[in-house]
mmCIF file of C-alpha atoms in Angstrom:
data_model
loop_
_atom_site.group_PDB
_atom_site.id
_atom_site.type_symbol
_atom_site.label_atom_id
_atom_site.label_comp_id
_atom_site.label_asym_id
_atom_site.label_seq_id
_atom_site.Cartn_x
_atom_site.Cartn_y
_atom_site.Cartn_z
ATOM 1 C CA UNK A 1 -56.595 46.706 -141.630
ATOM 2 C CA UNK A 2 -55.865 47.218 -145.401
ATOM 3 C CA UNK A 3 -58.375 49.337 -147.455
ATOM 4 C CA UNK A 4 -60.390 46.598 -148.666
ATOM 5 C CA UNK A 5 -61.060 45.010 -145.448
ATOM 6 C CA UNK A 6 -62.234 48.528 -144.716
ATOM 7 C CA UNK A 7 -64.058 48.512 -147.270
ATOM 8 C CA UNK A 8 -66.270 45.205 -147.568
ATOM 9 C CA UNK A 9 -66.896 45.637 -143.379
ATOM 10 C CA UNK A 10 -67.971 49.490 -143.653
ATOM 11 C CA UNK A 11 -70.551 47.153 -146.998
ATOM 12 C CA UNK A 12 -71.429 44.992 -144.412
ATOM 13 C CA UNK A 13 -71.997 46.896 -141.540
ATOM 14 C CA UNK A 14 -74.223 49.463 -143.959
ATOM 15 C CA UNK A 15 -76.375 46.144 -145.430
ATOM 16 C CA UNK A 16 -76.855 44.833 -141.797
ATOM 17 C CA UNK A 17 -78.117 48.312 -140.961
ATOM 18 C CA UNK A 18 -80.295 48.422 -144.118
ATOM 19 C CA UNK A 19 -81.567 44.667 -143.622
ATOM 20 C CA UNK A 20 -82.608 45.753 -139.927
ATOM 21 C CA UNK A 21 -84.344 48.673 -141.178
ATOM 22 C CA UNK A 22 -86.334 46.937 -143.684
ATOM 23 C CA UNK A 23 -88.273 44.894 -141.265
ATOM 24 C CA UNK A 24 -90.466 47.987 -139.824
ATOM 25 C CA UNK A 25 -92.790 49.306 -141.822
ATOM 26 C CA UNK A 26 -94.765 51.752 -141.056
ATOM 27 C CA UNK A 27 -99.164 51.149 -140.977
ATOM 28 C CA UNK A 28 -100.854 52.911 -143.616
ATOM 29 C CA UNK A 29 -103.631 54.963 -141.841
ATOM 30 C CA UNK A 30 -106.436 53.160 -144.001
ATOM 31 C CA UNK A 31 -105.496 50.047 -142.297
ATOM 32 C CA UNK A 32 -105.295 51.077 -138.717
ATOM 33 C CA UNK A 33 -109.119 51.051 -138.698
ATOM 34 C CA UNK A 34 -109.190 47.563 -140.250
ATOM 35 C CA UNK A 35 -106.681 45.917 -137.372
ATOM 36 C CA UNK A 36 -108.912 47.531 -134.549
ATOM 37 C CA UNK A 37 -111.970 46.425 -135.895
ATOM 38 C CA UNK A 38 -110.424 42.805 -136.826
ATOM 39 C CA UNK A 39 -109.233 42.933 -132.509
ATOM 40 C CA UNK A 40 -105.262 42.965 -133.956
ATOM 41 C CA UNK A 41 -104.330 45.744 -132.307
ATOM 42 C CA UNK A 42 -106.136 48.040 -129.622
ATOM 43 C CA UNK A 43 -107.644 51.027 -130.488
ATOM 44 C CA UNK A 44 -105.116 54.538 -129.886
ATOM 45 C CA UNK A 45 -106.881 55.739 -126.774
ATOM 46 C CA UNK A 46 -106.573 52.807 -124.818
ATOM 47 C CA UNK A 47 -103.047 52.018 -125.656
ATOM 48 C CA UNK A 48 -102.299 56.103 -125.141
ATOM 49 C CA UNK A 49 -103.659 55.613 -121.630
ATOM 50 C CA UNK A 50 -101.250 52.883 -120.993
ATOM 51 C CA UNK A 51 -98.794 54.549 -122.452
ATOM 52 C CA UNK A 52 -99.242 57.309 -120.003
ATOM 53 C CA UNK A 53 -99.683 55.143 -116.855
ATOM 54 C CA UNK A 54 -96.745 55.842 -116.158
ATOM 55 C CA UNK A 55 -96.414 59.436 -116.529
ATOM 56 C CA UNK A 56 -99.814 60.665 -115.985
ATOM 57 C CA UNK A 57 -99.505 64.536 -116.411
ATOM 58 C CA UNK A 58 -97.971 63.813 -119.780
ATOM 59 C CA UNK A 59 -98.524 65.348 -123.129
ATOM 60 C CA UNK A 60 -98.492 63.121 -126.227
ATOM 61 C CA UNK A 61 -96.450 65.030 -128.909
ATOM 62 C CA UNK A 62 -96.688 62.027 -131.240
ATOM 63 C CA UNK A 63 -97.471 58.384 -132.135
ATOM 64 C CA UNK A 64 -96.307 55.914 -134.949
ATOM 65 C CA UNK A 65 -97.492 52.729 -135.496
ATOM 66 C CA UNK A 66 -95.520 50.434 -137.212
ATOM 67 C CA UNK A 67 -95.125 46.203 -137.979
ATOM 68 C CA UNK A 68 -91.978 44.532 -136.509
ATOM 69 C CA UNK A 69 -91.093 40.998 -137.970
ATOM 70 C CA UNK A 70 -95.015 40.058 -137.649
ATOM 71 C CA UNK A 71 -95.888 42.408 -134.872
ATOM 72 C CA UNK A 72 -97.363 45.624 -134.452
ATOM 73 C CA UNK A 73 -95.655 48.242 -132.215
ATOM 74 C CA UNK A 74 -96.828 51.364 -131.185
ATOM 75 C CA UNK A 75 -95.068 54.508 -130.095
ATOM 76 C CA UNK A 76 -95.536 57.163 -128.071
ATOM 77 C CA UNK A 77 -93.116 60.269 -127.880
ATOM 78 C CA UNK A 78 -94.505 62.237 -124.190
ATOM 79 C CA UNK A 79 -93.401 64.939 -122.694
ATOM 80 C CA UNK A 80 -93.616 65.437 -118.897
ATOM 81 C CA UNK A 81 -94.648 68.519 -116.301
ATOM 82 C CA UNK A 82 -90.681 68.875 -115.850
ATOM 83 C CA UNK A 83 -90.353 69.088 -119.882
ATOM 84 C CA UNK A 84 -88.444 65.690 -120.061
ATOM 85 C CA UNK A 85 -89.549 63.388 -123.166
ATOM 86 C CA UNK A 86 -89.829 60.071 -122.762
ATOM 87 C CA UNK A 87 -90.166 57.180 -125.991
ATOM 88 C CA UNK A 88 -92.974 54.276 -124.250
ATOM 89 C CA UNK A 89 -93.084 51.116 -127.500
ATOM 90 C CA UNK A 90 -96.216 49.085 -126.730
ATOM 91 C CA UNK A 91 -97.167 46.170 -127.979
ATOM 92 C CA UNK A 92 -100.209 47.458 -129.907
ATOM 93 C CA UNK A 93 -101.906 43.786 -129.546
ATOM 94 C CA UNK A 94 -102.506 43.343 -125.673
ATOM 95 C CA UNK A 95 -101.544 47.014 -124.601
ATOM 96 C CA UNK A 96 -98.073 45.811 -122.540
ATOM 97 C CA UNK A 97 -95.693 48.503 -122.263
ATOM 98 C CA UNK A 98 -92.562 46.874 -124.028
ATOM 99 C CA UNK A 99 -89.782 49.856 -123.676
ATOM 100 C CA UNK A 100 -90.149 53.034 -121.654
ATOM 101 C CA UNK A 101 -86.748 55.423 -122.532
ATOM 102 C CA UNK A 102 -86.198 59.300 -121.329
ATOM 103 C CA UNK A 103 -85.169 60.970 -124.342
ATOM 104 C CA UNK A 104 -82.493 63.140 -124.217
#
């Protein structure tokens, strides 16, 4: 591959990675109370308890809430009695646990 098809793929692969980027966005903390009250999204302690279901002498270490194309995701790094972490995304709507991941 000659050094400009290098170069406009390595541009393309770099916007595609930007463009995917650009469609979370993180929730302000002034509006998480607004979303809860307006019944968009669930309120933290009931989607933490689902998010530990599944690991239920888990720690939270930390949670992020962001807005994917439309939808509100929220995630929850744990870590578990043997010390492994684990990543649990949640739809923060209904609660569903949409990908559970050990961390490594």
């Amino acid at each position: 591959m000659n050094a400009t098809k290098t170069t406009l793929l390595a541009a393309l692969i770099t916007f595609t990675g930007a463009t995917a980027v650009a469609h979370a966005d993180d929730v302000r903390p002034d509006q998480v109370n607004k979303l809860v009250n307006d019944g968009t999204i669930q309120a933290f302690d009931k989607l933490n308890q689902a998010a530990l279901a599944n690991h239920p002498d888990a720690k939270i270490e930390e949670t992020e809430l962001e807005e994917e194309y439309g939808r509100y995701i929220y995630q929850v790094e744990l870590r578990d009695a043997q010390g492994q972490q684990w990543e649990v995304h949640l739809d923060a709507g209904n609660g569903e646990i949409l990908r559970e991941e050990r961390d490594d």
